[in-house]
XYZ file of C-alpha atoms in Angstrom:
467
model
C -2.414 28.848 -18.065
C -4.213 28.284 -14.778
C -2.488 26.523 -11.914
C -5.737 24.609 -11.372
C -5.394 22.843 -14.697
C -1.799 21.804 -13.972
C -2.866 20.686 -10.492
C -5.698 18.659 -11.935
C -5.808 15.405 -13.804
C -4.294 14.186 -17.058
C -7.834 13.517 -18.258
C -8.784 17.093 -17.485
C -5.780 18.462 -19.433
C -6.558 16.172 -22.355
C -10.200 17.313 -22.423
C -9.071 20.966 -22.514
C -6.631 20.240 -25.374
C -9.140 18.244 -27.385
C -11.773 21.035 -27.178
C -9.281 23.768 -27.941
C -9.610 25.546 -24.597
C -5.822 25.358 -24.391
C -3.025 24.271 -26.662
C -0.744 21.340 -25.959
C 2.205 23.707 -26.317
C 0.816 25.974 -23.592
C 0.443 22.938 -21.305
C 4.043 21.840 -21.886
C 5.485 25.317 -21.571
C 3.739 25.730 -18.224
C 4.901 22.273 -17.146
C 8.512 23.038 -18.023
C 8.305 26.319 -16.103
C 6.962 24.528 -13.073
C 9.700 21.876 -13.246
C 12.322 24.639 -13.443
C 10.808 26.391 -10.437
C 10.313 23.377 -8.157
C 12.662 20.576 -9.086
C 15.674 21.984 -7.227
C 13.676 21.593 -4.006
C 12.167 18.226 -4.906
C 15.002 16.295 -6.596
C 12.453 14.574 -8.811
C 13.879 14.945 -12.329
C 17.277 13.812 -13.500
C 16.619 14.671 -17.168
C 14.237 17.188 -18.698
C 13.288 16.696 -22.345
C 12.102 20.191 -23.271
C 12.845 20.102 -27.000
C 11.264 16.699 -27.479
C 8.204 17.539 -25.408
C 7.522 20.854 -27.225
C 7.902 19.153 -30.623
C 5.394 16.532 -29.562
C 3.000 19.234 -28.312
C 3.245 21.100 -31.609
C 2.409 17.885 -33.469
C -0.701 17.400 -31.351
C -1.805 21.002 -31.909
C -1.253 20.596 -35.670
C -3.328 17.400 -35.654
C -6.192 19.149 -33.921
C -6.014 22.045 -36.369
C -6.466 19.514 -39.193
C -9.555 18.053 -37.513
C -7.868 14.799 -36.591
C -9.116 12.843 -33.591
C -6.817 13.157 -30.553
C -6.061 10.428 -28.072
C -7.561 10.133 -24.572
C -4.420 11.611 -22.980
C -3.771 14.306 -25.585
C -1.335 16.914 -24.313
C -1.012 15.459 -20.810
C 2.597 15.599 -19.554
C 4.212 12.643 -17.817
C 7.638 11.440 -16.769
C 9.231 8.057 -16.128
C 11.561 6.551 -13.604
C 15.016 6.581 -15.171
C 15.163 2.809 -15.567
C 12.853 3.179 -18.565
C 14.594 3.448 -21.913
C 14.158 6.931 -23.351
C 15.526 7.518 -26.801
C 18.682 9.580 -26.655
C 19.358 9.064 -22.933
C 21.573 6.432 -21.217
C 19.262 4.325 -19.049
C 20.929 5.127 -15.763
C 18.639 3.176 -13.388
C 19.751 5.450 -10.561
C 23.365 4.379 -10.927
C 26.737 5.958 -11.672
C 27.832 2.975 -13.734
C 24.992 3.065 -16.282
C 25.751 6.665 -17.227
C 28.561 5.202 -19.354
C 26.062 3.231 -21.463
C 25.246 4.320 -24.990
C 22.022 6.348 -25.256
C 18.880 4.237 -25.753
C 17.975 3.808 -29.431
C 14.240 3.744 -28.769
C 11.730 4.283 -26.015
C 10.412 1.625 -23.677
C 7.210 -0.003 -24.863
C 5.023 1.669 -22.218
C 6.381 5.138 -23.129
C 5.553 4.467 -26.796
C 2.023 3.368 -25.893
C 1.309 6.401 -23.683
C 2.540 8.749 -26.410
C 0.309 6.917 -28.917
C -2.586 7.883 -26.597
C -1.481 11.528 -26.772
C 0.522 11.877 -23.570
C 3.794 13.827 -23.735
C 6.991 12.672 -22.090
C 8.783 15.549 -20.369
C 11.641 13.785 -18.636
C 13.208 11.001 -16.593
C 12.999 10.717 -12.823
C 15.290 10.103 -9.860
C 15.251 6.692 -8.177
C 17.074 4.499 -5.700
C 20.174 2.925 -7.259
C 19.263 -0.111 -9.375
C 15.813 -0.082 -7.681
C 17.236 -1.677 -4.486
C 15.730 0.845 -2.140
C 12.576 1.938 -0.353
C 13.669 5.454 0.733
C 14.040 7.458 -2.513
C 17.550 8.484 -1.494
C 20.181 8.299 -4.248
C 23.926 8.389 -3.545
C 24.689 10.014 -6.897
C 21.772 12.354 -7.633
C 20.640 13.166 -4.120
C 17.317 12.318 -2.505
C 13.851 12.688 -3.941
C 12.029 14.785 -1.368
C 8.496 14.441 -0.086
C 6.579 17.452 -1.490
C 4.336 17.626 1.581
C 7.359 17.998 3.916
C 10.706 18.496 2.175
C 12.804 17.063 4.991
C 10.993 13.721 4.723
C 11.478 10.798 2.325
C 9.483 10.422 -0.873
C 9.827 6.626 -0.617
C 11.451 4.362 -3.143
C 12.674 3.130 -5.232
C 10.349 5.191 -7.456
C 11.042 8.290 -5.385
C 11.192 10.786 -8.222
C 7.921 9.326 -9.616
C 6.190 10.068 -6.317
C 7.842 13.461 -5.820
C 7.000 14.699 -9.342
C 3.304 13.882 -9.115
C 2.683 15.001 -5.513
C 4.710 18.121 -6.267
C 2.480 19.049 -9.166
C 5.145 18.692 -11.841
C 3.178 16.094 -13.833
C -0.299 14.620 -13.290
C 1.010 11.099 -13.513
C 4.302 9.215 -13.782
C 5.569 5.695 -14.326
C 7.479 3.680 -11.769
C 8.518 0.076 -11.190
C 7.531 -2.169 -8.328
C 9.572 -5.260 -7.412
C 8.826 -5.447 -3.712
C 6.796 -2.266 -3.224
C 8.483 0.534 -5.158
C 5.227 2.002 -6.537
C 3.212 1.408 -3.411
C 5.739 2.826 -0.879
C 6.141 6.240 -2.565
C 2.382 6.367 -3.246
C 1.844 5.867 0.516
C 4.462 8.349 1.650
C 3.657 11.047 -0.933
C -0.135 10.701 -0.787
C -0.860 9.319 -4.263
C -2.919 6.659 -5.981
C -0.582 3.985 -7.342
C -1.240 0.869 -9.390
C 0.905 -2.230 -9.318
C -0.739 -4.453 -11.940
C -0.739 -8.256 -11.982
C 2.684 -9.726 -12.681
C 2.917 -10.213 -16.429
C 0.150 -7.782 -17.327
C 2.151 -4.813 -18.685
C 5.243 -5.073 -20.869
C 8.653 -4.483 -19.258
C 10.429 -4.332 -22.613
C 13.314 -1.848 -22.750
C 13.544 -1.178 -19.067
C 16.480 -1.961 -16.803
C 15.638 -4.997 -14.654
C 16.153 -5.705 -10.966
C 14.521 -9.062 -10.086
C 12.891 -10.739 -13.061
C 10.664 -12.886 -10.846
C 9.006 -9.812 -9.271
C 9.478 -6.787 -11.538
C 6.285 -4.884 -12.355
C 5.701 -1.489 -14.015
C 2.800 0.860 -13.405
C 1.490 4.398 -12.910
C 1.297 6.805 -9.972
C -1.329 9.552 -10.220
C -3.408 12.086 -8.336
C -6.706 10.598 -9.530
C -8.065 7.085 -9.982
C -9.365 8.116 -13.364
C -5.831 8.808 -14.503
C -4.609 5.472 -13.092
C -7.306 3.691 -15.077
C -6.841 5.637 -18.293
C -3.062 5.257 -18.348
C -3.293 1.572 -17.437
C -5.692 0.980 -20.295
C -3.401 2.804 -22.718
C -0.433 0.647 -21.735
C -2.085 -2.740 -22.115
C -1.442 -5.126 -24.999
C 0.853 -7.991 -25.981
C 4.554 -7.414 -26.558
C 7.025 -10.076 -27.676
C 9.764 -7.926 -26.164
C 8.862 -9.161 -22.684
C 8.951 -12.957 -22.481
C 7.315 -12.904 -19.052
C 4.227 -11.118 -20.263
C 1.136 -13.277 -19.929
C -1.020 -14.176 -22.884
C -4.046 -12.313 -21.673
C -6.568 -10.236 -23.608
C -6.735 -6.479 -23.061
C -9.218 -5.717 -20.310
C -10.192 -2.051 -20.325
C -11.139 -0.530 -16.976
C -12.046 3.120 -17.562
C -15.616 2.633 -18.795
C -16.592 0.573 -15.740
C -14.736 2.637 -13.160
C -17.878 4.150 -11.632
C -19.842 0.924 -11.317
C -19.367 1.071 -7.555
C -18.751 -1.647 -5.033
C -22.194 -3.167 -4.544
C -21.907 -6.888 -4.170
C -18.152 -6.920 -3.607
C -16.957 -8.907 -0.599
C -14.248 -6.838 1.047
C -12.127 -7.841 4.003
C -9.234 -6.300 5.947
C -6.282 -8.572 6.550
C -5.295 -9.463 10.098
C -2.354 -11.431 11.432
C 0.932 -10.322 9.860
C -0.744 -7.246 8.341
C -2.122 -6.071 11.700
C 1.114 -6.033 13.688
C 4.626 -4.590 13.466
C 3.659 -1.091 12.361
C 2.741 2.246 13.881
C -0.807 3.099 14.896
C -1.190 5.387 11.866
C -0.995 2.411 9.516
C -3.843 0.568 11.219
C -5.924 3.696 11.673
C -5.759 4.254 7.913
C -6.888 0.681 7.225
C -9.697 1.070 9.768
C -10.802 4.271 8.028
C -10.999 2.485 4.666
C -12.543 -0.681 6.142
C -15.283 1.318 7.823
C -16.124 3.160 4.604
C -16.346 -0.125 2.735
C -18.099 -2.176 5.460
C -15.211 -4.655 5.341
C -15.072 -7.884 7.284
C -11.873 -9.534 8.544
C -9.739 -12.205 6.920
C -6.406 -13.956 7.346
C -3.721 -14.770 4.765
C -1.627 -17.507 6.351
C 2.095 -17.540 5.737
C 2.640 -13.862 4.922
C 5.642 -13.573 7.197
C 7.330 -16.532 5.491
C 6.375 -15.042 2.121
C 8.175 -11.823 2.965
C 11.310 -13.751 3.986
C 11.166 -15.809 0.791
C 10.766 -12.644 -1.273
C 13.873 -11.273 0.371
C 15.906 -14.367 -0.516
C 14.835 -14.355 -4.158
C 15.483 -10.617 -4.422
C 18.974 -10.978 -2.956
C 20.030 -13.889 -5.169
C 18.506 -12.671 -8.455
C 19.753 -9.148 -7.873
C 23.251 -10.396 -7.146
C 23.289 -12.605 -10.231
C 22.331 -9.625 -12.412
C 25.124 -7.444 -10.996
C 27.924 -9.935 -10.424
C 30.127 -8.815 -13.330
C 29.677 -5.133 -12.495
C 30.487 -5.814 -8.859
C 33.723 -7.479 -9.853
C 34.724 -4.629 -12.160
C 33.347 -1.471 -10.530
C 32.384 -2.199 -6.913
C 33.572 1.243 -5.843
C 31.082 2.987 -8.101
C 28.023 1.507 -6.325
C 26.132 3.116 -3.487
C 27.756 1.234 -0.575
C 24.378 0.216 0.853
C 23.319 -1.314 -2.449
C 26.728 -2.917 -3.081
C 26.782 -4.639 0.312
C 23.310 -6.084 -0.114
C 24.171 -7.397 -3.585
C 27.393 -8.981 -2.345
C 25.477 -10.628 0.503
C 23.004 -12.036 -2.051
C 25.836 -13.590 -4.035
C 26.862 -15.602 -0.965
C 23.476 -17.221 -0.281
C 23.185 -20.975 -0.875
C 21.258 -21.791 -4.045
C 19.085 -24.284 -2.202
C 17.571 -21.418 -0.199
C 16.279 -19.758 -3.380
C 14.841 -23.083 -4.610
C 12.950 -23.453 -1.322
C 11.750 -19.848 -1.546
C 10.377 -20.402 -5.018
C 8.603 -23.546 -3.883
C 6.999 -21.582 -1.068
C 5.884 -18.999 -3.622
C 3.698 -21.615 -5.244
C 2.263 -22.614 -1.860
C 1.543 -19.035 -0.828
C -0.154 -18.327 -4.163
C -2.523 -21.206 -3.459
C -3.283 -19.764 0.005
C -4.262 -16.496 -1.653
C -6.395 -18.217 -4.287
C -8.237 -20.096 -1.547
C -8.936 -16.835 0.281
C -10.223 -15.155 -2.859
C -12.902 -17.818 -3.141
C -14.549 -16.129 -0.143
C -13.670 -12.465 -0.726
C -13.196 -10.179 -3.731
C -10.931 -7.508 -2.227
C -8.379 -7.436 0.589
C -7.182 -4.393 2.537
C -3.763 -3.990 4.163
C -1.388 -1.227 5.165
C 0.946 0.032 2.428
C 3.714 1.132 4.768
C 4.254 0.583 8.488
C 4.545 4.336 9.133
C 4.360 7.749 7.570
C 7.441 9.111 5.752
C 10.624 8.998 7.829
C 13.051 11.891 7.679
C 15.650 11.999 4.942
C 18.863 10.445 6.194
C 17.060 8.495 8.928
C 18.709 5.087 9.139
C 16.537 3.316 11.692
C 13.030 3.428 13.160
C 11.328 1.633 15.988
C 8.437 -0.638 15.041
C 6.643 -2.777 17.572
C 9.398 -2.141 20.107
C 12.229 -3.203 17.764
C 14.805 -0.930 16.185
C 14.980 -1.783 12.473
C 16.739 -0.386 9.417
C 14.472 1.945 7.403
C 15.724 1.086 3.945
C 14.713 -2.586 3.765
C 11.689 -2.373 6.077
C 9.442 0.294 4.557
C 8.193 -2.512 2.307
C 7.192 -4.654 5.273
C 3.578 -5.041 4.070
C 4.075 -4.821 0.316
C 6.533 -7.658 -0.196
C 4.197 -10.588 0.504
C 1.747 -9.294 -2.111
C 4.202 -8.733 -4.977
C 5.752 -12.099 -4.057
C 2.744 -13.652 -5.817
C 2.116 -10.843 -8.310
C -1.372 -9.727 -7.223
C -2.760 -6.406 -8.523
C -2.879 -3.587 -5.970
C -4.083 -0.024 -5.904
C -2.625 2.083 -3.123
C -5.046 4.730 -1.822
C -3.813 7.792 0.165
C -5.355 8.515 3.556
C -5.005 11.774 5.461
C -5.539 12.618 9.104
C -6.735 16.087 9.957
C -3.944 18.222 11.360
C -1.190 15.832 10.183
C 0.842 17.041 7.186
C 1.926 13.614 5.940
C -0.333 10.921 4.495
C -0.163 7.152 4.621
C -1.492 4.566 2.176
C -3.668 1.483 2.207
C -3.339 -1.403 -0.225
C -6.507 -2.425 -2.077
C -5.631 -5.935 -3.261
C -7.592 -7.884 -5.888
C -7.278 -11.389 -7.393
C -4.895 -11.857 -10.290
C -5.993 -10.079 -13.531
C -8.743 -8.109 -11.691
C -7.230 -4.658 -11.733
C -10.710 -3.443 -12.577
C -12.006 -4.417 -9.146
C -9.176 -2.725 -7.262
C -9.647 0.433 -9.349
C -13.404 0.465 -8.735
C -12.862 0.262 -5.002
C -10.284 3.042 -5.097
C -12.637 5.166 -7.206
C -15.446 4.672 -4.653
C -13.137 5.794 -1.851
C -12.060 8.812 -3.892
C -15.601 9.745 -4.734
C -16.623 9.610 -1.046
C -13.659 11.757 -0.044
C -12.071 8.987 2.026
C -8.988 8.933 -0.198
C -7.530 11.948 -1.987
C -4.262 13.029 -3.567
C -3.826 16.812 -3.443
C -0.836 18.642 -4.887
C 1.535 19.801 -2.149
C 1.251 23.482 -1.215
C 4.091 25.545 -2.701
C 2.530 28.919 -1.980
C 4.694 29.646 1.037
C-alpha cells in the first residue's frame, strides 16, 4: 500500500476502498504497521485494537464483494481520546485511577456513528489526566510528542489525538474540548480541528470534565474530513441530556460554496495582546487572504476568568470523592488544581455563570454585523516538553493553564470554531488561527477553512519521518 494513501485523507481512503482499488484489510494492516513503527516516538496511542479493527475491515470487504453500498468513510482508520468509551477497555481518561474501572460495555455514541459510516476504530489515544491540561503531557503514560519536532509539546488535553493525525497514524481522530483541548493541539501540531457548538454532538458514554463546557469533535488533515466526520456524528441522542434539540445540518455538500458575501472580521482587544508575534502574524495572514475587517468582543478577559472559575469548581465537584480516597494517585499538578477548586466560594461560580449569559449576548450582538470572527488559537508555537513557564507580553506565566489563553472565552459560550494551521517558511512548527462562527453555523466556519485550504493559506501535512 502506498504511503501517499495513508498520508492522504479519510475520504481518499474510502474512495479507494469503495472502488476496489484497495481492500479495507490492506488499509488497516498498513495502519497497524505504521502505528507499531512510529508510536514509540510519538506517545500517541495507549491502546491498539488490532483484532477488532481487522475484523471490521474484513466485514467491509465482504460487504463490497456482495455488492452492498459502503459508507462515506468506508475503511478509513481513526482513533479516539481515551476518555471515550470503547467496548472492552476501561475508560481511563488519562488517569491511573480509572484503570481500575470495569471495561466499557459498549462504545461511545460518536464511535458507533463513525463506524456506521464505515470508519474503523484502531485504538485509544493518550491525553492529559482527566482533561485538565493544555500540554499533552501525562504523568502516567508519558507525553504525546509533536510529530513536527519530537522535543516539543503536542498540546492538550487531546495530545494523542493531535500527535496521531499529524504523525500520519490515522487521517482523523476524535478529541474533547472543554476550554480549548481540540484547538490547542490542532494549533501546535498543524491540523484542522472542529469544536462544534455546545450541545451539537452527543457526549454519551464519555468521561466528563466540566459539564458546562464539554464538547467533542474531530481533528484532521483536511477540511473535507472534518466536514464528513462531523456530518456522520450528528443526530439526536437521549444519552446526553445537554444535547440541543436541533435538526441535523449537513455540511459536506456545501463545503465548496466559497466565502462570497460573508462578512469576516479579526478580533482586536484581548485577542490582539498577550501573545507572541507569531500568533498575530498568523491571524494577519488569514485576515489578508479573507479581506477581513476588524471587530471587538467586549469582556473577553472577564469571560476567560469566569471560565476558569466554573472549570475549577465543576471539576472539583466531579472528583471530590476520588480526591478523598486516592489523592496520591493523581498527577500532582491536576490534584492541586482540583483541590483549589473545591475551596472556591460558591457565590463566585454563580457570578461567573451570570456573566456567561451577558457575554453570550455581547457575541450575539457582534454577529449581527459580521458572519465570521478570527482570533489566535494559541499565544505561541509549541513549547518544549517539560517546559513549565513561558514569557508572554513581558510576564512569566505557567505553560499548562495558559496555552488556552485565546480559546477559553469562545468555549465559555459554546460557539463553533474551526482551527486552521498556518506555517511560516523556514519554521518547523505551525500555529493555528480560530475561525469562529455564530452558534449552530459550523457550515460557515468549515466553508471559510476550506477556502483557506484551497488557496494554500492553511495546510496540514504529515510530519516527515524519512530521516
